[in-house]
mmCIF file of C-alpha atoms in Angstrom:
data_model
loop_
_atom_site.group_PDB
_atom_site.id
_atom_site.type_symbol
_atom_site.label_atom_id
_atom_site.label_comp_id
_atom_site.label_asym_id
_atom_site.label_seq_id
_atom_site.Cartn_x
_atom_site.Cartn_y
_atom_site.Cartn_z
ATOM 1 C CA MET N 1 -32.977 -0.342 -8.788
ATOM 2 C CA PHE N 2 -34.671 0.815 -11.999
ATOM 3 C CA GLU N 3 -38.138 0.515 -10.451
ATOM 4 C CA LYS N 4 -37.134 2.736 -7.536
ATOM 5 C CA THR N 5 -35.700 5.279 -9.957
ATOM 6 C CA GLY N 6 -39.093 5.520 -11.657
ATOM 7 C CA ILE N 7 -40.891 5.867 -8.313
ATOM 8 C CA ARG N 8 -38.502 8.625 -7.209
ATOM 9 C CA GLU N 9 -39.095 10.521 -10.458
ATOM 10 C CA ALA N 10 -42.878 10.161 -10.117
ATOM 11 C CA ILE N 11 -42.860 11.504 -6.553
ATOM 12 C CA ARG N 12 -40.765 14.495 -7.618
ATOM 13 C CA ILE N 13 -43.190 15.325 -10.432
ATOM 14 C CA VAL N 14 -46.194 15.030 -8.096
ATOM 15 C CA ALA N 15 -44.475 17.188 -5.483
ATOM 16 C CA ARG N 16 -43.754 19.885 -8.025
ATOM 17 C CA HIS N 17 -47.240 20.081 -9.546
ATOM 18 C CA SER N 18 -49.312 19.693 -6.389
ATOM 19 C CA ASN N 19 -49.699 21.332 -2.984
ATOM 20 C CA ILE N 20 -48.184 18.414 -1.088
ATOM 21 C CA SER N 21 -45.979 19.597 1.787
ATOM 22 C CA ARG N 22 -42.297 18.877 2.196
ATOM 23 C CA PRO N 23 -42.921 16.506 5.173
ATOM 24 C CA GLY N 24 -45.496 14.708 3.052
ATOM 25 C CA THR N 25 -42.981 14.282 0.246
ATOM 26 C CA GLY N 26 -40.437 12.962 2.731
ATOM 27 C CA GLY N 27 -43.014 10.522 4.033
ATOM 28 C CA LEU N 28 -43.608 9.193 0.518
ATOM 29 C CA PHE N 29 -39.883 8.748 -0.033
ATOM 30 C CA LYS N 30 -39.603 6.928 3.275
ATOM 31 C CA SER N 31 -42.635 4.697 2.696
ATOM 32 C CA TYR N 32 -41.270 3.519 -0.672
ATOM 33 C CA GLY N 33 -37.822 2.856 0.782
ATOM 34 C CA LEU N 34 -36.092 5.619 -1.175
ATOM 35 C CA PHE N 35 -34.241 7.004 1.835
ATOM 36 C CA ALA N 36 -31.090 5.253 2.924
ATOM 37 C CA GLY N 37 -31.810 3.371 6.122
ATOM 38 C CA SER N 38 -29.744 1.102 8.323
ATOM 39 C CA ARG N 39 -29.995 -1.724 5.793
ATOM 40 C CA GLU N 40 -28.730 0.435 2.932
ATOM 41 C CA TRP N 41 -25.862 1.799 5.047
ATOM 42 C CA LYS N 42 -24.918 -1.744 6.043
ATOM 43 C CA THR N 43 -24.827 -2.755 2.382
ATOM 44 C CA PHE N 44 -22.686 0.262 1.549
ATOM 45 C CA LEU N 45 -20.237 -0.516 4.338
ATOM 46 C CA ASP N 46 -20.043 -4.156 3.246
ATOM 47 C CA VAL N 47 -19.194 -3.151 -0.310
ATOM 48 C CA ALA N 48 -16.749 -0.413 0.686
ATOM 49 C CA LEU N 49 -14.885 -2.499 3.266
ATOM 50 C CA LEU N 50 -14.717 -5.533 0.966
ATOM 51 C CA THR N 51 -13.347 -3.385 -1.863
ATOM 52 C CA LEU N 52 -10.764 -1.720 0.374
ATOM 53 C CA GLY N 53 -9.787 -5.021 1.956
ATOM 54 C CA THR N 54 -9.310 -6.674 -1.441
ATOM 55 C CA GLY N 55 -7.181 -3.778 -2.619
ATOM 56 C CA PHE N 56 -4.984 -3.822 0.498
ATOM 57 C CA ILE N 57 -4.525 -7.610 0.345
ATOM 58 C CA LEU N 58 -3.489 -7.487 -3.315
ATOM 59 C CA SER N 59 -1.104 -4.614 -2.608
ATOM 60 C CA GLY N 60 0.386 -6.574 0.281
ATOM 61 C CA ILE N 61 0.911 -9.655 -1.905
ATOM 62 C CA ILE N 62 2.633 -7.659 -4.633
ATOM 63 C CA PHE N 63 4.858 -5.786 -2.179
ATOM 64 C CA PHE N 64 5.685 -9.065 -0.429
ATOM 65 C CA PHE N 65 7.199 -10.442 -3.620
ATOM 66 C CA ALA N 66 8.954 -7.170 -4.387
ATOM 67 C CA TYR N 67 10.555 -6.949 -0.936
ATOM 68 C CA ASN N 68 11.542 -10.635 -0.640
ATOM 69 C CA TRP N 69 12.476 -11.161 -4.277
ATOM 70 C CA GLN N 70 16.097 -12.096 -3.617
ATOM 71 C CA ASP N 71 15.271 -14.509 -0.787
ATOM 72 C CA LEU N 72 12.552 -16.558 -2.487
ATOM 73 C CA PRO N 73 13.355 -19.532 -4.760
ATOM 74 C CA LYS N 74 11.922 -19.505 -8.273
ATOM 75 C CA ALA N 75 9.484 -22.331 -7.561
ATOM 76 C CA VAL N 76 8.155 -20.554 -4.489
ATOM 77 C CA LYS N 77 7.640 -17.298 -6.353
ATOM 78 C CA ILE N 78 5.605 -18.874 -9.120
ATOM 79 C CA GLY N 79 3.970 -21.533 -6.958
ATOM 80 C CA MET N 80 2.591 -19.131 -4.357
ATOM 81 C CA ILE N 81 0.862 -16.953 -6.944
ATOM 82 C CA GLU N 82 -0.466 -19.997 -8.810
ATOM 83 C CA VAL N 83 -1.933 -21.351 -5.583
ATOM 84 C CA LEU N 84 -3.581 -17.992 -4.896
ATOM 85 C CA VAL N 85 -5.051 -17.784 -8.408
ATOM 86 C CA ILE N 86 -6.382 -21.355 -8.197
ATOM 87 C CA ALA N 87 -7.781 -20.770 -4.709
ATOM 88 C CA CYS N 88 -9.594 -17.605 -5.805
ATOM 89 C CA SER N 89 -10.959 -19.339 -8.902
ATOM 90 C CA CYS N 90 -12.208 -22.335 -6.904
ATOM 91 C CA TYR N 91 -13.829 -20.039 -4.334
ATOM 92 C CA THR N 92 -15.643 -18.192 -7.121
ATOM 93 C CA VAL N 93 -16.960 -21.423 -8.667
ATOM 94 C CA PHE N 94 -17.800 -23.504 -5.618
ATOM 95 C CA SER N 95 -18.618 -20.958 -2.921
ATOM 96 C CA ARG N 96 -22.192 -20.111 -2.000
ATOM 97 C CA SER N 97 -21.372 -16.579 -0.960
ATOM 98 C CA ARG N 98 -23.135 -13.551 -2.358
ATOM 99 C CA PRO N 99 -22.508 -12.855 -6.065
ATOM 100 C CA PHE N 100 -20.715 -9.602 -5.247
ATOM 101 C CA VAL N 101 -18.250 -11.362 -2.941
ATOM 102 C CA ARG N 102 -17.528 -14.057 -5.528
ATOM 103 C CA ASN N 103 -17.065 -11.439 -8.248
ATOM 104 C CA MET N 104 -14.636 -9.488 -6.081
ATOM 105 C CA VAL N 105 -12.623 -12.663 -5.474
ATOM 106 C CA LEU N 106 -12.638 -13.326 -9.225
ATOM 107 C CA THR N 107 -11.385 -9.779 -9.842
ATOM 108 C CA ALA N 108 -8.589 -10.449 -7.356
ATOM 109 C CA ALA N 109 -7.737 -13.609 -9.307
ATOM 110 C CA ALA N 110 -7.625 -11.544 -12.512
ATOM 111 C CA ILE N 111 -5.170 -9.091 -10.947
ATOM 112 C CA LEU N 112 -3.065 -11.925 -9.539
ATOM 113 C CA THR N 113 -2.915 -13.387 -13.054
ATOM 114 C CA GLY N 114 -1.066 -10.276 -14.155
ATOM 115 C CA ALA N 115 1.253 -10.604 -11.182
ATOM 116 C CA LEU N 116 1.923 -14.223 -12.195
ATOM 117 C CA PHE N 117 2.866 -13.170 -15.733
ATOM 118 C CA ALA N 118 5.111 -10.434 -14.361
ATOM 119 C CA VAL N 119 6.894 -12.813 -11.959
ATOM 120 C CA TYR N 120 7.375 -15.407 -14.702
ATOM 121 C CA GLY N 121 8.763 -12.831 -17.108
ATOM 122 C CA GLN N 122 11.112 -11.411 -14.479
ATOM 123 C CA ILE N 123 12.459 -14.829 -13.470
ATOM 124 C CA TYR N 124 13.113 -16.185 -16.953
ATOM 125 C CA GLN N 125 13.722 -12.839 -18.685
ATOM 126 C CA THR N 126 11.421 -13.667 -21.586
ATOM 127 C CA GLY N 127 12.215 -10.397 -23.334
ATOM 128 C CA ALA N 128 8.554 -9.725 -24.097
ATOM 129 C CA ASP N 129 7.534 -6.163 -24.831
ATOM 130 C CA ALA N 130 5.190 -4.310 -22.535
ATOM 131 C CA TYR N 131 2.291 -4.567 -24.971
ATOM 132 C CA ASP N 132 2.768 -8.364 -25.131
ATOM 133 C CA PHE N 133 2.479 -8.524 -21.361
ATOM 134 C CA PHE N 134 -0.727 -6.509 -21.163
ATOM 135 C CA PHE N 135 -2.259 -8.254 -24.179
ATOM 136 C CA GLY N 136 -1.562 -11.683 -22.690
ATOM 137 C CA TRP N 137 -3.013 -10.530 -19.381
ATOM 138 C CA ALA N 138 -6.174 -9.259 -21.107
ATOM 139 C CA ALA N 139 -6.532 -12.480 -23.131
ATOM 140 C CA ALA N 140 -6.161 -14.585 -19.976
ATOM 141 C CA ILE N 141 -9.003 -12.848 -18.133
ATOM 142 C CA LEU N 142 -11.284 -12.290 -21.154
ATOM 143 C CA LEU N 143 -13.423 -15.351 -20.461
ATOM 144 C CA TRP N 144 -13.781 -14.434 -16.799
ATOM 145 C CA ALA N 145 -14.931 -10.931 -17.728
ATOM 146 C CA LEU N 146 -17.514 -12.248 -20.183
ATOM 147 C CA VAL N 147 -18.897 -14.869 -17.809
ATOM 148 C CA ALA N 148 -18.903 -12.816 -14.607
ATOM 149 C CA SER N 149 -20.743 -9.717 -15.967
ATOM 150 C CA PHE N 150 -19.039 -7.651 -13.277
ATOM 151 C CA PRO N 151 -18.432 -3.939 -14.059
ATOM 152 C CA ALA N 152 -15.110 -3.778 -12.178
ATOM 153 C CA LEU N 153 -13.774 -6.714 -14.190
ATOM 154 C CA TRP N 154 -14.969 -5.116 -17.432
ATOM 155 C CA LEU N 155 -13.166 -1.919 -16.491
ATOM 156 C CA LEU N 156 -9.965 -3.852 -15.719
ATOM 157 C CA LEU N 157 -10.154 -5.592 -19.103
ATOM 158 C CA LEU N 158 -10.684 -2.300 -20.918
ATOM 159 C CA LEU N 159 -7.763 -0.736 -19.041
ATOM 160 C CA LEU N 160 -5.488 -3.594 -20.102
ATOM 161 C CA LEU N 161 -6.551 -3.214 -23.731
ATOM 162 C CA ASN N 162 -5.807 0.512 -23.560
ATOM 163 C CA LEU N 163 -2.362 -0.166 -22.130
ATOM 164 C CA THR N 164 -1.760 -2.787 -24.825
ATOM 165 C CA LEU N 165 -2.586 -0.344 -27.602
ATOM 166 C CA TRP N 166 -0.622 2.497 -26.007
ATOM 167 C CA PHE N 167 2.565 0.497 -25.572
ATOM 168 C CA TYR N 168 2.152 -0.981 -29.065
ATOM 169 C CA THR N 169 2.157 2.505 -30.540
ATOM 170 C CA GLN N 170 5.235 3.381 -28.484
ATOM 171 C CA GLN N 171 7.267 0.240 -29.180
ATOM 172 C CA VAL N 172 6.137 -0.989 -32.619
ATOM 173 C CA ALA N 173 3.980 1.569 -34.433
ATOM 174 C CA SER N 174 6.125 4.508 -33.407
ATOM 175 C CA ASP N 175 5.485 6.242 -36.745
ATOM 176 C CA TRP N 176 1.819 6.816 -35.890
ATOM 177 C CA SER N 177 0.961 10.451 -35.301
ATOM 178 C CA THR N 178 -0.281 11.541 -31.911
ATOM 179 C CA SER N 179 -3.740 12.334 -33.273
ATOM 180 C CA THR N 180 -3.963 8.877 -34.846
ATOM 181 C CA VAL N 181 -3.027 7.242 -31.548
ATOM 182 C CA MET N 182 -5.624 9.298 -29.688
ATOM 183 C CA ASN N 183 -8.316 8.525 -32.252
ATOM 184 C CA VAL N 184 -7.665 4.783 -32.110
ATOM 185 C CA LEU N 185 -7.674 4.907 -28.304
ATOM 186 C CA PHE N 186 -10.956 6.788 -28.409
ATOM 187 C CA LEU N 187 -12.501 4.155 -30.682
ATOM 188 C CA LEU N 188 -11.285 1.445 -28.318
ATOM 189 C CA ASN N 189 -13.239 3.137 -25.526
ATOM 190 C CA GLY N 190 -16.038 4.845 -27.449
ATOM 191 C CA VAL N 191 -17.401 1.818 -29.293
ATOM 192 C CA PRO N 192 -17.739 -0.351 -26.123
ATOM 193 C CA LEU N 193 -19.226 2.671 -24.347
ATOM 194 C CA LEU N 194 -21.826 3.020 -27.095
ATOM 195 C CA LEU N 195 -22.766 -0.659 -26.812
ATOM 196 C CA LEU N 196 -22.882 -0.540 -23.016
ATOM 197 C CA GLU N 197 -25.059 2.582 -23.049
ATOM 198 C CA LEU N 198 -27.422 0.819 -25.431
ATOM 199 C CA LEU N 199 -27.623 -2.171 -23.082
ATOM 200 C CA HIS N 200 -28.038 0.178 -20.126
ATOM 201 C CA SER N 201 -30.981 1.924 -21.800
ATOM 202 C CA ARG N 202 -32.608 -1.483 -22.254
ATOM 203 C CA LYS N 203 -31.874 -2.394 -18.611
ATOM 204 C CA ARG N 204 -29.691 -5.349 -19.515
ATOM 205 C CA LEU N 205 -26.618 -4.353 -17.534
ATOM 206 C CA PRO N 206 -25.938 -5.502 -13.964
ATOM 207 C CA PRO N 207 -27.206 -3.175 -11.224
ATOM 208 C CA HIS N 208 -24.961 -0.282 -10.210
ATOM 209 C CA SER N 209 -23.091 -0.177 -13.541
ATOM 210 C CA GLY N 210 -23.420 3.591 -13.863
ATOM 211 C CA TRP N 211 -20.063 4.354 -12.256
ATOM 212 C CA MET N 212 -18.290 2.160 -14.814
ATOM 213 C CA LEU N 213 -20.077 3.841 -17.728
ATOM 214 C CA ARG N 214 -19.200 7.292 -16.427
ATOM 215 C CA THR N 215 -15.555 6.331 -15.911
ATOM 216 C CA VAL N 216 -15.246 5.073 -19.480
ATOM 217 C CA ALA N 217 -17.137 8.105 -20.816
ATOM 218 C CA ILE N 218 -14.827 10.560 -19.044
ATOM 219 C CA ALA N 219 -11.746 8.693 -20.291
ATOM 220 C CA ALA N 220 -13.079 8.637 -23.868
ATOM 221 C CA ALA N 221 -13.964 12.344 -23.774
ATOM 222 C CA VAL N 222 -10.527 13.297 -22.441
ATOM 223 C CA ILE N 223 -8.772 11.179 -25.091
ATOM 224 C CA LEU N 224 -10.807 12.560 -28.006
ATOM 225 C CA THR N 225 -10.499 16.157 -26.833
ATOM 226 C CA SER N 226 -6.750 15.793 -26.289
ATOM 227 C CA GLY N 227 -6.312 14.436 -29.809
ATOM 228 C CA ILE N 228 -8.246 17.335 -31.351
ATOM 229 C CA VAL N 229 -6.360 19.925 -29.288
ATOM 230 C CA PHE N 230 -3.016 18.392 -30.284
ATOM 231 C CA ALA N 231 -4.057 18.490 -33.959
ATOM 232 C CA ILE N 232 -5.036 22.156 -33.603
ATOM 233 C CA PHE N 233 -1.593 23.154 -32.403
ATOM 234 C CA ASN N 234 0.227 20.776 -34.801
ATOM 235 C CA SER N 235 -1.237 21.340 -38.260
ATOM 236 C CA ASN N 236 1.071 18.725 -39.813
ATOM 237 C CA ASP N 237 -0.351 16.003 -37.566
ATOM 238 C CA GLY N 238 -3.655 15.642 -39.397
ATOM 239 C CA GLY N 239 -6.630 15.443 -37.063
ATOM 240 C CA LEU N 240 -9.528 15.173 -39.515
ATOM 241 C CA LEU N 241 -10.653 11.827 -38.086
ATOM 242 C CA GLY N 242 -10.866 13.350 -34.611
ATOM 243 C CA TRP N 243 -13.258 16.045 -35.857
ATOM 244 C CA VAL N 244 -15.381 13.408 -37.613
ATOM 245 C CA LEU N 245 -15.546 11.296 -34.445
ATOM 246 C CA ALA N 246 -16.513 14.366 -32.425
ATOM 247 C CA LEU N 247 -19.301 15.186 -34.894
ATOM 248 C CA ILE N 248 -20.618 11.624 -34.492
ATOM 249 C CA PHE N 249 -20.199 10.896 -30.779
ATOM 250 C CA PHE N 250 -20.845 14.323 -29.247
ATOM 251 C CA PRO N 251 -24.403 14.571 -30.663
ATOM 252 C CA LEU N 252 -25.024 10.979 -29.577
ATOM 253 C CA GLY N 253 -24.043 11.942 -26.022
ATOM 254 C CA ILE N 254 -26.348 14.979 -26.077
ATOM 255 C CA TRP N 255 -29.193 12.865 -27.452
ATOM 256 C CA SER N 256 -28.644 10.210 -24.781
ATOM 257 C CA SER N 257 -28.830 12.790 -21.998
ATOM 258 C CA LEU N 258 -31.977 14.383 -23.415
ATOM 259 C CA ALA N 259 -33.650 11.014 -23.966
ATOM 260 C CA ASN N 260 -32.832 9.700 -20.487
ATOM 261 C CA ARG N 261 -33.098 13.058 -18.696
ATOM 262 C CA ASN N 262 -29.580 12.718 -17.404
ATOM 263 C CA LEU N 263 -27.243 15.703 -17.089
ATOM 264 C CA PHE N 264 -23.985 13.754 -17.346
ATOM 265 C CA TYR N 265 -23.312 14.041 -21.088
ATOM 266 C CA LEU N 266 -24.874 17.500 -21.161
ATOM 267 C CA ALA N 267 -22.037 18.542 -18.846
ATOM 268 C CA ILE N 268 -19.194 16.515 -20.391
ATOM 269 C CA VAL N 269 -19.775 17.284 -24.081
ATOM 270 C CA PRO N 270 -20.072 21.104 -23.735
ATOM 271 C CA LEU N 271 -17.012 21.116 -21.503
ATOM 272 C CA CYS N 272 -15.046 19.330 -24.245
ATOM 273 C CA MET N 273 -16.348 21.827 -26.787
ATOM 274 C CA ILE N 274 -15.284 24.713 -24.577
ATOM 275 C CA VAL N 275 -11.755 23.293 -24.384
ATOM 276 C CA ILE N 276 -11.630 22.822 -28.166
ATOM 277 C CA ILE N 277 -12.938 26.320 -28.949
ATOM 278 C CA SER N 278 -10.543 27.923 -26.459
ATOM 279 C CA SER N 279 -7.698 26.045 -28.183
ATOM 280 C CA LEU N 280 -8.834 27.433 -31.553
ATOM 281 C CA ILE N 281 -8.849 30.937 -30.075
ATOM 282 C CA ALA N 282 -5.357 30.429 -28.664
ATOM 283 C CA LYS N 283 -4.148 29.142 -32.041
ATOM 284 C CA GLY N 284 -5.707 31.984 -34.040
ATOM 285 C CA PHE N 285 -4.291 34.910 -32.090
ATOM 286 C CA HIS N 286 -0.642 35.859 -32.275
ATOM 287 C CA ASP N 287 -1.057 38.635 -29.724
ATOM 288 C CA GLY N 288 -0.717 36.952 -26.340
ATOM 289 C CA ALA N 289 -2.558 39.640 -24.396
ATOM 290 C CA ALA N 290 -5.544 39.696 -26.765
ATOM 291 C CA MET N 291 -5.678 35.910 -26.773
ATOM 292 C CA LEU N 292 -5.705 35.690 -22.982
ATOM 293 C CA LEU N 293 -8.396 38.373 -22.704
ATOM 294 C CA LEU N 294 -10.668 36.795 -25.318
ATOM 295 C CA ASN N 295 -10.148 33.296 -23.958
ATOM 296 C CA SER N 296 -10.882 34.429 -20.413
ATOM 297 C CA ILE N 297 -14.117 36.141 -21.493
ATOM 298 C CA PHE N 298 -15.173 33.105 -23.539
ATOM 299 C CA ILE N 299 -14.434 30.549 -20.805
ATOM 300 C CA ILE N 300 -16.133 32.540 -18.043
ATOM 301 C CA SER N 301 -19.239 33.306 -20.109
ATOM 302 C CA SER N 302 -19.555 29.767 -21.522
ATOM 303 C CA ILE N 303 -19.111 28.060 -18.154
ATOM 304 C CA THR N 304 -21.625 30.445 -16.583
ATOM 305 C CA GLY N 305 -24.164 29.882 -19.354
ATOM 306 C CA LEU N 306 -23.673 26.108 -19.193
ATOM 307 C CA SER N 307 -24.175 26.091 -15.431
ATOM 308 C CA PHE N 308 -27.437 28.053 -15.673
ATOM 309 C CA GLN N 309 -28.737 25.753 -18.397
ATOM 310 C CA LEU N 310 -27.902 22.631 -16.395
ATOM 311 C CA ILE N 311 -29.607 24.050 -13.320
ATOM 312 C CA ARG N 312 -32.672 24.940 -15.391
ATOM 313 C CA LEU N 313 -32.873 21.470 -16.927
ATOM 314 C CA ASN N 314 -32.387 19.825 -13.542
ATOM 315 C CA ARG N 315 -35.318 21.793 -12.114
ATOM 316 C CA GLU N 316 -37.453 21.110 -15.165
ATOM 317 C CA TRP N 317 -36.762 17.366 -15.171
ATOM 318 C CA HIS N 318 -36.632 16.595 -11.467
ATOM 319 C CA GLY N 319 -38.731 19.309 -9.894
ATOM 320 C CA ASN N 320 -35.987 20.504 -7.533
ATOM 321 C CA LYS N 321 -36.649 23.963 -6.077
#
């Protein structure tokens, strides 16, 4: 994957700085296998259909227990899910299928583990808090996530940790301020994102991990920006840590995009800054009409300027006319 990315970039640079024709450029792309052919489309359909099928099967299993809850004995409820988890685990270990298929089955086993905990807690009314449930679920699949090196499983684990922290702040640490909660949530996502981006730059992540990195990055940016905006409109909340984190992570995102010639963080970080600055404008003006006018002018001009800059950089980096 990384080798083809370099070849694609080289062809674009040659096409921009030479008199090669468009059909000639297309021929180079085709000869190096950079155009999606029947094999690539078959791979895409395999992945898409397997993902959809796994999701529908898991949804059907969960809804089966929900609909037939009153008619199923306790042993059947727990036993059926245990059999499914064991079967998926054994298939992952002993099957000779493709790694992607085995990882998808392992992800299904990880989701069924949560269903098993939920069924057990509902039957015996353990009285556990929501954060206990999600923390136990995350701890149970931690080893699988580390061994499998599968981006979807990593994302599931990170989601469970976020839910654990969120429900902990709602049920136990209820005296935490909203900005503090947002900052801790951002650190929970931002620090792993920083490590994963470092591994990605050194080409040590599994292929096709970009979608997972972008999902985590968008979530982290939304959380940090929300915390800063809340602190702006609630001066008693105390959002100094959020500003410090923004001053650390936002430049790192810009540097990463410039170093890798990738527009993703160059779009996300300025957008967050636009939201923050527009919140400062809204906070500083008591006249509603003046605030709306100034904010409208600022948002329109900043979005327009950002778009032109991104287009310029895209043409400069990739030679797109």
